[in-house]
Short mmCIF file of N, CA and C in Angstrom, two decimals:
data_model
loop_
_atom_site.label_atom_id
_atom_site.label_comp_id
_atom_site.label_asym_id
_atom_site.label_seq_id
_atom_site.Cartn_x
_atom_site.Cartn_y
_atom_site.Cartn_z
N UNK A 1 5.52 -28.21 -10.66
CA UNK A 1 5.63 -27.01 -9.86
C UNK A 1 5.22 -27.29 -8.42
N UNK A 2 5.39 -26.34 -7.45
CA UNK A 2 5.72 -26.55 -6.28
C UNK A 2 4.00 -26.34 -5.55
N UNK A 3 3.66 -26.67 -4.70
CA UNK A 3 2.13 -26.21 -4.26
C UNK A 3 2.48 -26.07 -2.86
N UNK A 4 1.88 -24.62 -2.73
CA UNK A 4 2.10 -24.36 -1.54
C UNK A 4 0.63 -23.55 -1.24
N UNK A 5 0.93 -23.75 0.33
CA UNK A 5 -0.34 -22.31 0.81
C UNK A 5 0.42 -21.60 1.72
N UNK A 6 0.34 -20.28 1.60
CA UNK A 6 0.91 -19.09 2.19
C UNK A 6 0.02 -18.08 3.39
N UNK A 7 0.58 -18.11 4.31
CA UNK A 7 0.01 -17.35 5.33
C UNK A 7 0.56 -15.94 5.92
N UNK A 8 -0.01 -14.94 5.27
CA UNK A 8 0.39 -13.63 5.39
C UNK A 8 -0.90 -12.64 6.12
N UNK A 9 -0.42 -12.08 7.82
CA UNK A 9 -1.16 -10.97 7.84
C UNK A 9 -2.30 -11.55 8.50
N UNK A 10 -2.86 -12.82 8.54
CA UNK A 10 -3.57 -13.93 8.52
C UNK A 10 -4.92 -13.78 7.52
N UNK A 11 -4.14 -14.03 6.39
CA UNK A 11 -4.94 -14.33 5.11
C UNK A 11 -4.19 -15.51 4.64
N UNK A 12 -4.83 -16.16 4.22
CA UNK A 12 -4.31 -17.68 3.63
C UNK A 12 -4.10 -17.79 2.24
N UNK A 13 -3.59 -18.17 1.61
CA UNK A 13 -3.72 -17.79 0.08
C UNK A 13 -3.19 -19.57 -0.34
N UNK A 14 -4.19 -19.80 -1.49
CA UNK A 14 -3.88 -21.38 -2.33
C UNK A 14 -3.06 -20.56 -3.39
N UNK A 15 -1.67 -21.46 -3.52
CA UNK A 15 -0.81 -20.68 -4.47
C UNK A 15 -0.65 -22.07 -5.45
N UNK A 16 -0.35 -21.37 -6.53
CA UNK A 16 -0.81 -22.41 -8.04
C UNK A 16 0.96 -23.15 -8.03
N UNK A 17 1.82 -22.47 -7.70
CA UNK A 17 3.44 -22.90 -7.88
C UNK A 17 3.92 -22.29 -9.02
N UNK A 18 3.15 -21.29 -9.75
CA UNK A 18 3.52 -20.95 -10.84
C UNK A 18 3.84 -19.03 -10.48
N UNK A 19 5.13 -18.81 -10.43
CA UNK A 19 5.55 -17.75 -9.84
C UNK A 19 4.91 -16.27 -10.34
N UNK A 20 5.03 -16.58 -11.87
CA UNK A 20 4.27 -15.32 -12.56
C UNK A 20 2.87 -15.32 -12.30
N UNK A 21 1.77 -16.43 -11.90
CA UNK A 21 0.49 -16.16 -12.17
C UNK A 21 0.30 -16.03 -10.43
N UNK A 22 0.81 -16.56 -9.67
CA UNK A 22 0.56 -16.20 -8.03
C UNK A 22 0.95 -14.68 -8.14
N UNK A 23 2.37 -14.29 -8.60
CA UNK A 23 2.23 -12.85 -8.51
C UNK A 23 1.27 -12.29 -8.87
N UNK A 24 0.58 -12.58 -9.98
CA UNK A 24 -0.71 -11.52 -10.56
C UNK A 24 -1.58 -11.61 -10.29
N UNK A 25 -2.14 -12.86 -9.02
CA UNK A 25 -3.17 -12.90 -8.12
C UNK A 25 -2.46 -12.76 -6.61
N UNK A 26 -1.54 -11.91 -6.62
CA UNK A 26 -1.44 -11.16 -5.27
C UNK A 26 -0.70 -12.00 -4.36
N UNK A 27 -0.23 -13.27 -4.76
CA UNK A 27 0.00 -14.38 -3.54
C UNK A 27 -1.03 -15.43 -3.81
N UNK A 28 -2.07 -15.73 -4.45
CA UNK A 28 -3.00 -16.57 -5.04
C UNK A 28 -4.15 -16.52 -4.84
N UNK A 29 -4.56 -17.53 -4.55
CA UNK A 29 -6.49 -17.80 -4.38
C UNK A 29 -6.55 -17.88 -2.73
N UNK A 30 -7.21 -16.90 -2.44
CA UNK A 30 -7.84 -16.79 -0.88
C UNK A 30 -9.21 -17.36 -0.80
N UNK A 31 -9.26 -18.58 0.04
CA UNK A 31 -10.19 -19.46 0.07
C UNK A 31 -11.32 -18.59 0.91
N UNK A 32 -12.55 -18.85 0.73
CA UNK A 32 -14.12 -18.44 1.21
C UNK A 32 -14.26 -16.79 0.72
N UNK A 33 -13.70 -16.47 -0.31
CA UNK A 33 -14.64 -15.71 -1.50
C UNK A 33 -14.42 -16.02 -2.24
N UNK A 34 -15.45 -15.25 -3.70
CA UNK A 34 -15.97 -15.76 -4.51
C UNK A 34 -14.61 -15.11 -6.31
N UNK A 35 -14.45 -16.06 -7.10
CA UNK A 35 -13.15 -15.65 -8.20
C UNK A 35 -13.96 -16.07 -9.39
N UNK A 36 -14.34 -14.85 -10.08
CA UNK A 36 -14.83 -14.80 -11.11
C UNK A 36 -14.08 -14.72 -12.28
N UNK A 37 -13.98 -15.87 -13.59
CA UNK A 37 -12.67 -16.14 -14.51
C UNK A 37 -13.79 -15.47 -15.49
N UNK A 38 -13.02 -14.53 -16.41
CA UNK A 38 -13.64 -14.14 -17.65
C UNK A 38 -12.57 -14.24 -18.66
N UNK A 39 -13.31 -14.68 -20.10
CA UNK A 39 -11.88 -14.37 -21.29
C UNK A 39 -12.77 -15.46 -22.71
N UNK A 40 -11.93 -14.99 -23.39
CA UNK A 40 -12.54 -15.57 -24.98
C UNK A 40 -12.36 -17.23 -24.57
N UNK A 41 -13.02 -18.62 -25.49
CA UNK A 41 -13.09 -19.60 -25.48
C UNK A 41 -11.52 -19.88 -25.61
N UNK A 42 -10.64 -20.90 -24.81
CA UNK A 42 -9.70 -21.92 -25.38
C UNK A 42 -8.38 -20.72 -24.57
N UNK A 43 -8.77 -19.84 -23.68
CA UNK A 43 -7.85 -19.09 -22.93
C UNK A 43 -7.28 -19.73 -21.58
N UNK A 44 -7.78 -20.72 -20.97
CA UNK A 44 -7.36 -21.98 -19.86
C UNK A 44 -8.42 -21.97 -18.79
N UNK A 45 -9.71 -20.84 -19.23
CA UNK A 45 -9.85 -20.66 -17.27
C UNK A 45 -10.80 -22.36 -17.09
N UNK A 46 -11.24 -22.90 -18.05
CA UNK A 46 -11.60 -24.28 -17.36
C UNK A 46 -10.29 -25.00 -16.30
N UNK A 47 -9.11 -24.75 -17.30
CA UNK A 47 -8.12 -25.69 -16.96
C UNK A 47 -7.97 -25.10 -15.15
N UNK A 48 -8.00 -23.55 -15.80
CA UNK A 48 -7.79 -22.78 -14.19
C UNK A 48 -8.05 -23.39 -12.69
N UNK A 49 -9.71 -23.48 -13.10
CA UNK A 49 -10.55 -23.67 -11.74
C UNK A 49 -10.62 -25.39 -12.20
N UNK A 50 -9.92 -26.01 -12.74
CA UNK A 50 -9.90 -27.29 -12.26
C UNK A 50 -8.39 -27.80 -11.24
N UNK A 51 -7.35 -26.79 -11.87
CA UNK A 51 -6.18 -26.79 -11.16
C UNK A 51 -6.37 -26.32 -9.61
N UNK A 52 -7.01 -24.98 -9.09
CA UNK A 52 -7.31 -24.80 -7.97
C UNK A 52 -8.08 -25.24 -7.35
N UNK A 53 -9.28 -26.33 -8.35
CA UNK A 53 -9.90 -27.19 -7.34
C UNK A 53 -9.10 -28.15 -6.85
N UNK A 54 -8.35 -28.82 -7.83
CA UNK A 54 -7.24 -29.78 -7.16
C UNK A 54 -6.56 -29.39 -5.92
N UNK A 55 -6.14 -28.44 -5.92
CA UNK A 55 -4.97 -28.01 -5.08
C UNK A 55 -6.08 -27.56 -3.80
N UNK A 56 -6.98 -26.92 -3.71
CA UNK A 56 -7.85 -26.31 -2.74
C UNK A 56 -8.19 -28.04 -1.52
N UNK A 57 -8.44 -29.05 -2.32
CA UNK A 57 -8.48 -30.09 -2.08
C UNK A 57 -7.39 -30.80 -1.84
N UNK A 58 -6.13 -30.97 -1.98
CA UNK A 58 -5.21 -31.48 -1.02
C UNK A 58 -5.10 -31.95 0.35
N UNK A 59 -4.22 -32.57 1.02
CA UNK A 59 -4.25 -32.39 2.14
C UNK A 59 -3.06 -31.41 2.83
N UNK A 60 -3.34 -31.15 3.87
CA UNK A 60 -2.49 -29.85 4.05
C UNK A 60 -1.52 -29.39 4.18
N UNK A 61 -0.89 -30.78 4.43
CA UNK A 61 0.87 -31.08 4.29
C UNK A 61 1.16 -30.54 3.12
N UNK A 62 0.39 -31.04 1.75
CA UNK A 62 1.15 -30.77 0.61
C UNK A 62 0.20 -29.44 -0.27
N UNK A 63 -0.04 -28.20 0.76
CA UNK A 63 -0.69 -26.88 0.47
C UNK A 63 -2.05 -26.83 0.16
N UNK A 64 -2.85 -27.36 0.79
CA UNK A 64 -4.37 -27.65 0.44
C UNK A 64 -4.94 -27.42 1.55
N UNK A 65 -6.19 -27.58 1.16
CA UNK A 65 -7.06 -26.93 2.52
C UNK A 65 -7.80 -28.18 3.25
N UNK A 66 -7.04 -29.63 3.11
CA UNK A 66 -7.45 -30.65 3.79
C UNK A 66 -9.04 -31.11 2.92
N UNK A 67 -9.15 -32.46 3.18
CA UNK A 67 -9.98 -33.56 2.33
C UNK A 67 -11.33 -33.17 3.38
N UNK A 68 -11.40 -32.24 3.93
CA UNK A 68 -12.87 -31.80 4.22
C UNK A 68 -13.13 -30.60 4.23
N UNK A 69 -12.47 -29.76 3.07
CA UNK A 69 -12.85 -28.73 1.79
C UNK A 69 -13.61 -28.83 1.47
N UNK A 70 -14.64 -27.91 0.66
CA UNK A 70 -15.35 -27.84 -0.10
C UNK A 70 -15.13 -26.36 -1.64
N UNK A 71 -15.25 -27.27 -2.46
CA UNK A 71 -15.39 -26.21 -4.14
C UNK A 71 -16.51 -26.29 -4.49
N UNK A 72 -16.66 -25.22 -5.03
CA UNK A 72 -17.96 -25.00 -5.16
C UNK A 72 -17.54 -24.06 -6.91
N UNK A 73 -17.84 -24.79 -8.25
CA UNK A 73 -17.86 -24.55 -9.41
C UNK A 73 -19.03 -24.39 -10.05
N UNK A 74 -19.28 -23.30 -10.81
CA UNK A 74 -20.43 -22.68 -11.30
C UNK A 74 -20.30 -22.28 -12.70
N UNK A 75 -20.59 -23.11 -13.33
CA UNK A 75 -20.80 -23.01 -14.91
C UNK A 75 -21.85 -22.70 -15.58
N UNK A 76 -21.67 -21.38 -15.39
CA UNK A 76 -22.58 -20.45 -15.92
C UNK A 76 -23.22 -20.89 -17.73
N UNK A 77 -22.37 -21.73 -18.41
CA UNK A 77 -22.73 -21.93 -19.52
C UNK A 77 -23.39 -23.19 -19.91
N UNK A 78 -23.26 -24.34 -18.83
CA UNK A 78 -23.72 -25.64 -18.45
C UNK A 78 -22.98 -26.79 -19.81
N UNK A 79 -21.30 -26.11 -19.65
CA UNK A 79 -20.44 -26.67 -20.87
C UNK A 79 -19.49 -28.08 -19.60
N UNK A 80 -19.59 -27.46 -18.65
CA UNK A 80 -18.51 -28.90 -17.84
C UNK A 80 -18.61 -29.87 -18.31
N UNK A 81 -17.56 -30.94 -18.67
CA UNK A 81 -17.41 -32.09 -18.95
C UNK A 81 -16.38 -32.61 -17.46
N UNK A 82 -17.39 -33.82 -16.80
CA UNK A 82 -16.71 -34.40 -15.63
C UNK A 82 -15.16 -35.18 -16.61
N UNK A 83 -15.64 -35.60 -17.53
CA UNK A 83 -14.52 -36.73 -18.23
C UNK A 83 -13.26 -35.68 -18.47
N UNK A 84 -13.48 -34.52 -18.98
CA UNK A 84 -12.37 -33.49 -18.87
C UNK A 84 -11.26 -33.42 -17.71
#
């Protein structure tokens, strides 16, 4: 899928390339607030916020917010696996 970042209005939005789930986050992830994932075990949101860390981290040619980004992931349950 396609990775893009979108500039509307001048709000920036990290878009996943995935047409149905950018629609249902509005145009996507707007970088410097905070996106709280809730849902039963084995529903993707690990996979989630590892996909938009990827992409948040890009460089900016290819829809990222350039290699001097920062993510900031908070695992509230202290389950992260780096090897994941």
């Amino acid at each position: 899928s396609e990775i893009k970042m979108k500039k509307e209005q001048n709000v920036i939005y990290l878009r996943s390339g995935i047409e149905v789930l950018d629609a249902y986050l509005r145009g996507g992830l707007s970088p410097g607030t905070i996106t709280e994932l809730v849902g039963p075990p084995g529903v993707g949101k690990t996979q989630f916020c590892k996909m938009f860390t990827v992409i948040a981290t890009l460089p900016v040619e290819m829809g990222g917010m350039g290699s001097d980004s920062t993510v900031l992931y908070i695992d509230s349950e202290n389950n992260f696996s780096a090897t994941r």
